[in-house]
N, CA, C and O of each residue as an XYZ file, in Angstrom:
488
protein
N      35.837      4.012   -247.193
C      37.152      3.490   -247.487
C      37.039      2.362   -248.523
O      36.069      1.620   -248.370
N      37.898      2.097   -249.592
C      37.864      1.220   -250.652
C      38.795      0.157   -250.091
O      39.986      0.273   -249.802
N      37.828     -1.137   -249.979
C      38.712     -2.452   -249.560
C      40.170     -2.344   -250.924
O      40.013     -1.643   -251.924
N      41.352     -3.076   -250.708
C      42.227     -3.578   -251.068
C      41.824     -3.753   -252.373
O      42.147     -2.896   -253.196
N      40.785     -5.287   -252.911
C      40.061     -5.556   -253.747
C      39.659     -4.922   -255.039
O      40.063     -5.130   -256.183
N      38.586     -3.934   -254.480
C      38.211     -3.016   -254.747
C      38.713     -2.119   -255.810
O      38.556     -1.976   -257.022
N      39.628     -1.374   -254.500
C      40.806     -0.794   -255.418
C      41.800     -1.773   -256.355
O      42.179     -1.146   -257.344
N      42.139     -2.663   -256.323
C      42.569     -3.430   -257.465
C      42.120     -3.465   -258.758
O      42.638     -3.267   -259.857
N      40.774     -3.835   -258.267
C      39.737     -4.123   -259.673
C      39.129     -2.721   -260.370
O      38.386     -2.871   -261.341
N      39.493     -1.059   -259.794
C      39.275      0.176   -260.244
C      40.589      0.400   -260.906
O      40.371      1.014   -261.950
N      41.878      0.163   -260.747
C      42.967      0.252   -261.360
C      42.818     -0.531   -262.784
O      42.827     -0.133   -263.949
N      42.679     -1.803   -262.193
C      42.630     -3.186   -263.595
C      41.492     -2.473   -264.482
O      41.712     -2.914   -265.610
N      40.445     -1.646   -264.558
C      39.544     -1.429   -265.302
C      39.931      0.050   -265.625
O      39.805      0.176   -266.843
N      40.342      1.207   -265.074
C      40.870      2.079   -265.596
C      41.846      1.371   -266.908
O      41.526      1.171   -268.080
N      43.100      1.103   -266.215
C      44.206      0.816   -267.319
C      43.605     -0.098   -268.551
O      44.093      0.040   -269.673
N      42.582     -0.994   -268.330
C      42.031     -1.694   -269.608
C      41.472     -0.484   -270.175
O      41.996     -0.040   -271.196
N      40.565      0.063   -269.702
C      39.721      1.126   -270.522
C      40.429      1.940   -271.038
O      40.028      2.434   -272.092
N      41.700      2.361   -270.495
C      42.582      3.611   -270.893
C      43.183      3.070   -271.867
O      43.227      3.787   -272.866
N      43.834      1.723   -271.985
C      44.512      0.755   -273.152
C      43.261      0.722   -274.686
O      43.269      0.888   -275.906
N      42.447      0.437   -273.712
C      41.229      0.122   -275.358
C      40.913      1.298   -275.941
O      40.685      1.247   -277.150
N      40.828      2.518   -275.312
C      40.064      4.091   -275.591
C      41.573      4.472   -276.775
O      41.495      5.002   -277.883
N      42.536      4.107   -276.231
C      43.497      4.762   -277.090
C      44.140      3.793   -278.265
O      44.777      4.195   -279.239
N      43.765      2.164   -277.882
C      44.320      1.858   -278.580
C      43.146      1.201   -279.921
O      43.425      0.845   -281.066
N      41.991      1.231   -279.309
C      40.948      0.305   -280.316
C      40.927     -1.077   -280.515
O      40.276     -1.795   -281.274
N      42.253     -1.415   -279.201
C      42.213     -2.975   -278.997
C      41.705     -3.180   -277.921
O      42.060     -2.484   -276.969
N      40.753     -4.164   -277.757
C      40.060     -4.584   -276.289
C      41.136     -4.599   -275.397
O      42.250     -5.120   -275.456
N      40.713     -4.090   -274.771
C      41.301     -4.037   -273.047
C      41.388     -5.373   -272.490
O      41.311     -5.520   -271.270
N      41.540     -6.356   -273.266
C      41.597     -7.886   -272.612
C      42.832     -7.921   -272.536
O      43.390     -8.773   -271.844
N      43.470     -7.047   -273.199
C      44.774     -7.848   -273.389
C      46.010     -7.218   -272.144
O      47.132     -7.556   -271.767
N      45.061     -6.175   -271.837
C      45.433     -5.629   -270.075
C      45.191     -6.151   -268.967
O      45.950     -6.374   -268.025
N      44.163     -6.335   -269.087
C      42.435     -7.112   -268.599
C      42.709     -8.073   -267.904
O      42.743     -8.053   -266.673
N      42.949     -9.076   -268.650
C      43.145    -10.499   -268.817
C      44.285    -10.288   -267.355
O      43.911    -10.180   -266.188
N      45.722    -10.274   -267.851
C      46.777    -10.418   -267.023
C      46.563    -10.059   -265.565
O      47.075    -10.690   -264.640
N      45.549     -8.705   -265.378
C      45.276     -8.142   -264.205
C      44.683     -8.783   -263.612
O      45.321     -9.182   -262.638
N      43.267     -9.313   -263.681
C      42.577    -10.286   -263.420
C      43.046    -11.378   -262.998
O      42.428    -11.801   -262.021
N      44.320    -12.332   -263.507
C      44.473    -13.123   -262.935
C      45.922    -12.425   -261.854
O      46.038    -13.122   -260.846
N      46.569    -11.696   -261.883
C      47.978    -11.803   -260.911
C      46.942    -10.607   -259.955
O      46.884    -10.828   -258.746
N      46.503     -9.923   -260.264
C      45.972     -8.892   -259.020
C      45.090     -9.692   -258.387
O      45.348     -9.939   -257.209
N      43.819    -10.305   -259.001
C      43.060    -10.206   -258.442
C      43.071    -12.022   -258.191
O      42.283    -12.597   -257.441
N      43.652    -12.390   -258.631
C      43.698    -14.085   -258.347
C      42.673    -14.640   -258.908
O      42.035    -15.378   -258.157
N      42.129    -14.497   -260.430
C      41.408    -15.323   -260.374
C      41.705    -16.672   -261.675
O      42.640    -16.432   -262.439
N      41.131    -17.672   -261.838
C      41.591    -18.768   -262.945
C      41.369    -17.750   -264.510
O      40.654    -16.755   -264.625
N      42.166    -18.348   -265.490
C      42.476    -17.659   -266.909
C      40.939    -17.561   -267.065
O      40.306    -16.518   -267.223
N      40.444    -18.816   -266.995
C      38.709    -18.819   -267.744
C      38.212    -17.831   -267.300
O      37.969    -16.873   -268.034
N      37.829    -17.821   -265.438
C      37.044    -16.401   -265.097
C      37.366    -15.172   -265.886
O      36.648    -14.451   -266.579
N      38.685    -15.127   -265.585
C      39.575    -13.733   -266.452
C      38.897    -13.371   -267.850
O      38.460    -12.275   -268.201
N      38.921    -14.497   -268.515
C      38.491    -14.033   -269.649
C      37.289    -13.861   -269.937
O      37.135    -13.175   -270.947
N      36.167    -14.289   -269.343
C      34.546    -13.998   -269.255
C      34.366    -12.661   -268.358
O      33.512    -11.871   -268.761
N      34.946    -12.388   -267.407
C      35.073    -11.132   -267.051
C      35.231     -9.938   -267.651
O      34.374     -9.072   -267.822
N      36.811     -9.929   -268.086
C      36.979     -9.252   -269.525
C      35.937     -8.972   -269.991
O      35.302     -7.973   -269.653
N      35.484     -9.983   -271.045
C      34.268     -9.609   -272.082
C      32.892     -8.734   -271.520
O      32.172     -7.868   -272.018
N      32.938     -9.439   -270.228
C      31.245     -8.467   -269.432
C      31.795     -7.284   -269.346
O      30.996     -6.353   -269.450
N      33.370     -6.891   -269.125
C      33.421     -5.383   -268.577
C      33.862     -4.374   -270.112
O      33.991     -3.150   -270.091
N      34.002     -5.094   -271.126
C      34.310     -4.541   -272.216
C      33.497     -3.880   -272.661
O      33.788     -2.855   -273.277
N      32.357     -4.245   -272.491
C      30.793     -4.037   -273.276
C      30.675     -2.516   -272.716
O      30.218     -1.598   -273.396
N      31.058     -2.399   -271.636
C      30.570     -0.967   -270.699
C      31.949     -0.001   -271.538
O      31.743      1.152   -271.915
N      33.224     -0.649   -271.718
C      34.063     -0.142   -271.719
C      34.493      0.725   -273.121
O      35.252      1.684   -273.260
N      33.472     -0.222   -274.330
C      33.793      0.024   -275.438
C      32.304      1.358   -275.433
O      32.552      2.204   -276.292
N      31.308      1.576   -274.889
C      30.302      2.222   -274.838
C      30.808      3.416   -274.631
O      30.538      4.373   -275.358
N      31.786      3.495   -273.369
C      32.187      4.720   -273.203
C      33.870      5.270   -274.337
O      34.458      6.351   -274.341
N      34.074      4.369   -274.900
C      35.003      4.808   -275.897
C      34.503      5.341   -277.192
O      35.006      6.098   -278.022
N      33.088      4.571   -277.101
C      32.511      4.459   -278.331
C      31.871      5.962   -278.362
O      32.198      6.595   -279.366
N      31.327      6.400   -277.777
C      30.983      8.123   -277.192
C      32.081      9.140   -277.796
O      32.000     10.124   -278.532
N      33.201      8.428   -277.121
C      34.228      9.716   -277.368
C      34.467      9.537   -278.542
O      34.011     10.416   -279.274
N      35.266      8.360   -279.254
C      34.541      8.476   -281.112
C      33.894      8.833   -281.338
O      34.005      9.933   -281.879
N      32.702      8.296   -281.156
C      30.888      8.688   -281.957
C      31.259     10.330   -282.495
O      31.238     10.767   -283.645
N      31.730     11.307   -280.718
C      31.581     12.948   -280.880
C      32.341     13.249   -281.674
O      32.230     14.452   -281.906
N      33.381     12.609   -282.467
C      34.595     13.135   -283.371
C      34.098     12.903   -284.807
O      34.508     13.686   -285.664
N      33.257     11.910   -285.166
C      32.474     11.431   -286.039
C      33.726     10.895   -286.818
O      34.125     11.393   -287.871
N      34.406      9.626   -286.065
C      35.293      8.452   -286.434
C      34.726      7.651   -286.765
O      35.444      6.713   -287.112
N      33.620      7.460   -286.874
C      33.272      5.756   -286.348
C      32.841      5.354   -288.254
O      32.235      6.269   -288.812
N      33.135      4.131   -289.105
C      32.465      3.763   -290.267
C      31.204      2.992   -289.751
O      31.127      1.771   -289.616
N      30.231      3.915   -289.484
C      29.240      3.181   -289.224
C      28.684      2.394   -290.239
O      28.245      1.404   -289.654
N      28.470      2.291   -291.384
C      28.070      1.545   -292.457
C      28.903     -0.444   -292.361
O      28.618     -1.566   -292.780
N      29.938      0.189   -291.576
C      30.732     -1.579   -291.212
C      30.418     -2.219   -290.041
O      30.526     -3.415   -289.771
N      29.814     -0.846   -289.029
C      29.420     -2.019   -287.770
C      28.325     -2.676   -288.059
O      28.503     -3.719   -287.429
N      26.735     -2.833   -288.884
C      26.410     -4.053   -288.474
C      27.113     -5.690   -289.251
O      26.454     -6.705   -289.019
N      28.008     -5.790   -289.853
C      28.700     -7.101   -290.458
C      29.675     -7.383   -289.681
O      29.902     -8.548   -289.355
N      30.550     -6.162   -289.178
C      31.273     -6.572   -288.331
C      30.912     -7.124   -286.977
O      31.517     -8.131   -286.609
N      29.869     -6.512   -286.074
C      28.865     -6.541   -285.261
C      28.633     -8.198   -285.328
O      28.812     -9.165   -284.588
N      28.259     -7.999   -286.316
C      27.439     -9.878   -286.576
C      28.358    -10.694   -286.342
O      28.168    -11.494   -285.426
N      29.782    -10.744   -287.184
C      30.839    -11.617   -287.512
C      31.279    -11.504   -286.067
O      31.932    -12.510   -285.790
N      31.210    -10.912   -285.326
C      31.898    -10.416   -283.572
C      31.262    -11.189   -282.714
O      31.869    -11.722   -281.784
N      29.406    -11.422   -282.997
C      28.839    -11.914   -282.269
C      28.751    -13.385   -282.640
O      28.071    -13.954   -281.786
N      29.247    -14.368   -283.743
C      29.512    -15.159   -283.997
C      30.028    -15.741   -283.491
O      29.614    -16.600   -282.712
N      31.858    -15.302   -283.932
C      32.945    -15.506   -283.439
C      33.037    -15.778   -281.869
O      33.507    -16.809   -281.387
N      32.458    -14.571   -281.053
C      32.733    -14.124   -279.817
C      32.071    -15.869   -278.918
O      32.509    -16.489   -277.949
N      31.054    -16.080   -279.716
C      29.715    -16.820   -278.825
C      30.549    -18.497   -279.347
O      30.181    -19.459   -278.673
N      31.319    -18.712   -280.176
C      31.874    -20.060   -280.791
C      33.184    -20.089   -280.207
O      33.726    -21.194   -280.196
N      33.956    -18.902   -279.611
C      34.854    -18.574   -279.011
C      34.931    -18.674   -277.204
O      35.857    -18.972   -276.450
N      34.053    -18.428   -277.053
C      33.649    -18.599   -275.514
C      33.179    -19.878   -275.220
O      33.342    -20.242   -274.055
N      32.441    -20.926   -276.270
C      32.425    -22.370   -276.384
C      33.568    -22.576   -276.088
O      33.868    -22.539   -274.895
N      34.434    -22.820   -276.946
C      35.914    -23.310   -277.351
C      36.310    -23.554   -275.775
O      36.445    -24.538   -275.048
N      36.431    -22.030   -275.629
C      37.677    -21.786   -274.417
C      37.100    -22.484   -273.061
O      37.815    -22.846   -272.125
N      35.868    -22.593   -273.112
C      35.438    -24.104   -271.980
C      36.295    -25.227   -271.867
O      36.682    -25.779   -270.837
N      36.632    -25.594   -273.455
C      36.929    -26.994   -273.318
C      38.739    -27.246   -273.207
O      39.432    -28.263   -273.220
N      39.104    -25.527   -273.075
C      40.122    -25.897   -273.037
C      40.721    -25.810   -271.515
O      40.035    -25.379   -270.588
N      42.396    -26.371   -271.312
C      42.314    -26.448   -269.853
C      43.379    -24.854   -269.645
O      43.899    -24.088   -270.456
N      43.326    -24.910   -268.133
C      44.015    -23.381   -267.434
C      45.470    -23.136   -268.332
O      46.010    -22.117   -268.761
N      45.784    -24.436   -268.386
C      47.789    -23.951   -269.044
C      47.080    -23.628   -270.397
O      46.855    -22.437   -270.615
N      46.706    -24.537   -271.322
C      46.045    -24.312   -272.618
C      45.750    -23.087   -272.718
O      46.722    -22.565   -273.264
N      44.978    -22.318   -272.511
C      43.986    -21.182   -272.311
C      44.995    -20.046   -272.060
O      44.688    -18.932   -272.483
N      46.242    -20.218   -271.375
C      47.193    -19.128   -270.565
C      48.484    -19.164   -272.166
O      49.063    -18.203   -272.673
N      48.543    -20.566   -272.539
C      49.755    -20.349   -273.145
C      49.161    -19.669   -274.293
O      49.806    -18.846   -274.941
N      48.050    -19.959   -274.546
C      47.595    -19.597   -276.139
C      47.085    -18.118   -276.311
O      46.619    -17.711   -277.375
N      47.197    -17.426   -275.296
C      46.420    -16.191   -275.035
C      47.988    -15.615   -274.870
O      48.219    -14.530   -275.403
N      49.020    -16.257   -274.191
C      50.323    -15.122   -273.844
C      50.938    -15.569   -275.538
O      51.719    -14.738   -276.001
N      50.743    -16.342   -276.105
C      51.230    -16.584   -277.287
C      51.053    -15.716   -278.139
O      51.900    -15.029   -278.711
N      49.601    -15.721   -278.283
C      48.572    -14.348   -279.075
C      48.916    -13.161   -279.085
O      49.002    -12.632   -280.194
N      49.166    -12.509   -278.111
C      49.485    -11.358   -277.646
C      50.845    -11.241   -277.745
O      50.955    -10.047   -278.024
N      52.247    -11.805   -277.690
C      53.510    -12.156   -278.455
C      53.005    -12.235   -279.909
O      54.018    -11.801   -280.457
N      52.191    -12.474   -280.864
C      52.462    -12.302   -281.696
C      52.013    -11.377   -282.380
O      52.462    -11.073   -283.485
N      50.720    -10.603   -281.593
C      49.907     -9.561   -282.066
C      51.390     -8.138   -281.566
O      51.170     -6.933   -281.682
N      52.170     -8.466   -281.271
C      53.625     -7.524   -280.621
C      54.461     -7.439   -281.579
O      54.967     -6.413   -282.035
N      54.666     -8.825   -281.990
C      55.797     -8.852   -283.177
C      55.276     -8.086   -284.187
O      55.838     -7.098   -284.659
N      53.723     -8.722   -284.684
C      53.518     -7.926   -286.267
C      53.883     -6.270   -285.674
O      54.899     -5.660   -286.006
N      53.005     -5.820   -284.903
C      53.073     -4.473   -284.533
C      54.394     -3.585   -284.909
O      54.557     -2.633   -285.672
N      55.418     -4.443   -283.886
C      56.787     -4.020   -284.100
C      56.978     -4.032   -285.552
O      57.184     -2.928   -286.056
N      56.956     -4.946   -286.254
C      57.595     -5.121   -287.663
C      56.675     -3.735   -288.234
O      57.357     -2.710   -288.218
N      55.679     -3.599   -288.582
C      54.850     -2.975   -289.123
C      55.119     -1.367   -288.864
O      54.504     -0.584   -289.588
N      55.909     -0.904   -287.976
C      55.795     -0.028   -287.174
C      56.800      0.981   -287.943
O      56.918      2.186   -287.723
N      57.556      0.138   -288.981
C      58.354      1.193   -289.880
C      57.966      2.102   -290.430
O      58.738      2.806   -291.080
């Protein structure tokens, strides 16, 4: 039998994975929200979580590309690099910032990564 939990955190990682596989945007931005209202945990955990379960998540997306032969491989190692930069100066940062900080600037982000979308969408 699957504790409560459990099953929470198999839903929250389906729907991220199913969000990132189709959309090519990290599943954080599913991720994230689930993590903290399902599963109760603070924005920070949420978001270091996220990132550990992405790695598995983008592997298995990255497969189902790879077999279609989508992928510009000639851009992942710069992008790769600039990711692992970013990602590692980014995960600094968000230490120092506090729970509201961290919540408003992430629901902000995602409001605005919505708007361009919408506009763009003509």
């Amino acid at each position: 039998m699957i504790l409560p939990r459990q099953a929470r955190s198999i839903l929250t990682g389906t729907l991220a994975g199913l969000y990132s596989g189709l959309t090519g945007v990290g599943g954080g931005a599913i991720m994230v929200p689930l993590l903290v209202r399902l599963l109760g945990m603070d924005q920070h955990r949420a978001h270091a979580t996220s990132l550990a379960v992405i790695v598995l998540t983008a592997a298995a997306a990255l497969l189902g590309y790879g077999l279609q032969d989508a992928v510009s491989w000639e851009l992942v190692p710069p992008l790769a690099a600039g990711g692992m930069i970013g990602g590692y100066l980014g995960a600094r940062l968000m230490r120092r910032l506090s729970e509201r900080a961290l919540r408003l600037g992430f629901g902000l982000f995602i409001l605005s990564v919505c708007i361009v979308m919408f506009l763009s969408a003509r």
